[in-house]
Coordinates of C-alpha atoms in Angstrom, one line a residue:
I134 CA 0.0 0.0 0.0
G135 CA 1.4 3.3 -1.0
R136 CA 1.4 6.5 1.1
A137 CA -1.7 8.7 1.0
H138 CA -1.3 12.1 -0.5
V139 CA -3.3 15.1 0.7
W140 CA -4.4 17.2 -2.2
T141 CA -4.7 20.9 -1.6
P142 CA -5.6 23.5 -4.3
V143 CA -1.9 24.5 -4.4
T144 CA -0.5 21.0 -4.8
F145 CA -3.2 20.2 -7.4
R146 CA -2.4 23.5 -9.3
N147 CA 1.3 22.6 -9.2
L148 CA 0.7 19.2 -10.7
V149 CA -1.5 20.6 -13.4
C150 CA 1.1 23.3 -14.3
R151 CA 3.8 20.6 -14.7
L152 CA 1.5 18.5 -17.0
L153 CA 0.2 21.3 -19.2
P154 CA 2.0 22.6 -22.2
E155 CA 3.3 26.1 -21.9
K156 CA 0.5 27.7 -23.9
K157 CA -2.1 26.2 -21.6
K158 CA -0.6 27.2 -18.2
P159 CA -2.6 29.4 -15.9
T160 CA -2.3 33.2 -16.3
Y161 CA -1.1 35.6 -13.6
A162 CA -4.7 36.7 -13.2
L163 CA -5.7 33.1 -12.4
L164 CA -2.8 32.7 -9.9
A165 CA -3.7 36.0 -8.3
S166 CA -7.4 35.0 -8.0
E167 CA -6.3 31.8 -6.3
A168 CA -4.3 33.8 -3.8
A169 CA -7.4 36.0 -3.1
L170 CA -9.2 32.8 -2.0
D171 CA -6.7 32.5 0.9
T172 CA -6.9 36.2 1.9
P173 CA -8.8 36.8 5.1
Q174 CA -12.3 38.4 4.7
N175 CA -11.3 41.3 7.1
Y176 CA -8.7 42.4 4.5
F177 CA -11.4 42.9 1.9
E178 CA -13.7 44.6 4.4
K179 CA -10.9 47.1 5.3
V180 CA -10.0 47.8 1.6
T181 CA -13.7 48.3 0.7
K182 CA -14.2 50.7 3.6
E183 CA -11.1 52.7 2.6
Y184 CA -12.3 53.0 -1.1
V185 CA -15.8 53.9 -0.1
S186 CA -14.4 56.7 2.1
R187 CA -12.1 57.9 -0.8
R188 CA -15.1 57.8 -3.2
N189 CA -17.2 59.8 -0.8
I190 CA -14.6 62.5 -0.3
L191 CA -13.9 62.8 -4.0
I192 CA -17.5 63.0 -5.0
S193 CA -18.2 65.5 -2.2
E194 CA -15.3 67.7 -3.2
L195 CA -16.1 67.6 -6.9
K196 CA -19.8 68.6 -6.2
R197 CA -18.5 71.8 -4.6
I198 CA -17.0 73.0 -7.9
K199 CA -19.4 75.3 -9.8
G200 CA -20.5 73.7 -13.1
V201 CA -19.1 70.2 -12.3
K202 CA -21.6 67.3 -12.4
V203 CA -20.7 63.9 -11.0
A204 CA -22.7 60.7 -10.1
N205 CA -21.9 58.5 -7.2
P206 CA -20.3 55.3 -8.7
K207 CA -21.5 52.0 -7.1
G208 CA -18.9 49.4 -8.0
A209 CA -15.8 51.0 -9.4
F210 CA -12.8 52.9 -8.1
Y211 CA -13.2 55.8 -10.5
C212 CA -15.9 58.3 -11.3
V213 CA -16.7 60.3 -14.4
A214 CA -17.2 64.0 -14.0
E215 CA -18.8 66.4 -16.4
L216 CA -16.9 69.7 -16.6
P217 CA -18.0 73.1 -17.7
V218 CA -15.7 72.9 -20.8
D219 CA -16.3 72.1 -24.4
D220 CA -13.4 69.7 -24.9
A221 CA -12.0 67.7 -22.0
D222 CA -9.1 66.4 -24.3
H223 CA -8.0 70.0 -24.9
F224 CA -8.5 70.9 -21.2
A225 CA -6.5 67.9 -20.0
Q226 CA -3.6 68.7 -22.4
W227 CA -3.7 72.4 -21.3
M228 CA -3.4 71.4 -17.7
L229 CA -0.3 69.3 -18.4
E230 CA 1.4 71.9 -20.6
K231 CA 0.3 75.3 -19.4
F232 CA -1.2 75.2 -15.9
D233 CA 0.1 74.8 -12.4
H234 CA -1.2 75.7 -9.0
K235 CA 1.5 76.0 -6.4
H236 CA 3.9 74.2 -8.8
E237 CA 1.5 71.2 -9.2
T238 CA -0.8 70.2 -11.9
L239 CA -3.2 67.3 -12.5
M240 CA -3.3 64.6 -15.1
V241 CA -6.8 63.3 -15.9
A242 CA -8.2 60.9 -18.5
P243 CA -10.7 62.4 -20.9
A244 CA -13.8 60.2 -20.8
S245 CA -14.4 60.3 -24.6
G246 CA -12.0 57.4 -25.0
F247 CA -14.2 55.2 -22.8
Y248 CA -17.3 55.6 -25.0
S249 CA -17.9 53.8 -28.3
T250 CA -20.2 56.5 -29.6
K251 CA -18.4 59.3 -31.3
G252 CA -18.8 62.6 -29.4
E253 CA -19.9 61.0 -26.1
G254 CA -18.0 62.2 -23.1
K255 CA -16.6 65.2 -24.9
N256 CA -16.7 67.3 -21.8
Q257 CA -16.1 64.6 -19.2
I258 CA -13.1 63.3 -17.4
R259 CA -12.5 60.0 -15.6
L260 CA -10.9 60.3 -12.1
A261 CA -9.7 57.2 -10.1
Y262 CA -9.7 57.4 -6.4
V263 CA -6.5 55.5 -5.9
L264 CA -4.7 58.2 -3.9
N265 CA -5.0 58.8 -0.2
K266 CA -7.8 61.2 1.0
E267 CA -5.6 64.2 1.5
E268 CA -4.1 63.9 -2.0
L269 CA -7.6 63.5 -3.5
I270 CA -8.7 66.7 -1.8
R271 CA -5.6 68.5 -3.2
C272 CA -6.3 67.1 -6.7
V273 CA -9.8 68.6 -6.6
E274 CA -8.4 71.9 -5.4
I275 CA -6.0 71.9 -8.4
L276 CA -8.9 70.9 -10.7
K277 CA -11.0 73.8 -9.4
M278 CA -8.2 76.3 -9.9
A279 CA -7.5 75.0 -13.4
L280 CA -11.2 75.4 -14.4
I281 CA -11.2 79.0 -13.1
S282 CA -8.0 79.8 -15.0
Y283 CA -9.1 77.9 -18.2
Q284 CA -12.4 79.7 -18.4
K285 CA -10.8 83.2 -18.4

């Protein structure tokens, strides 16, 4: 009688990886999702709480800027804000090339690139809330000052 072997997801994955040809091996995304299964639930709760807080701060601050419209996203880590400009692409480039507030500027993603319909999102930008809360507040301050300067 041979020895018994305890199969865990990791030992099974390792065996499968050895047997599969190179083209069929699992992707990094699959390996990362496997690791997520072993991550304690409280980690996800902590991260979710942090991102909800960041989202709330960003949305609240954006709504304080005259002419900016923004919805409260439900399941993303970014929001799309409508600006009081005709062309967000031009505004974004202008901020990078010609604007600074206290020696800082802001890089944003014009939202038109996220739409399949030509002309949609022309005056919108996409903002991710991946920075800490203080930096998000500063970014909105820079955006506000940029809009004031741009509209002159």
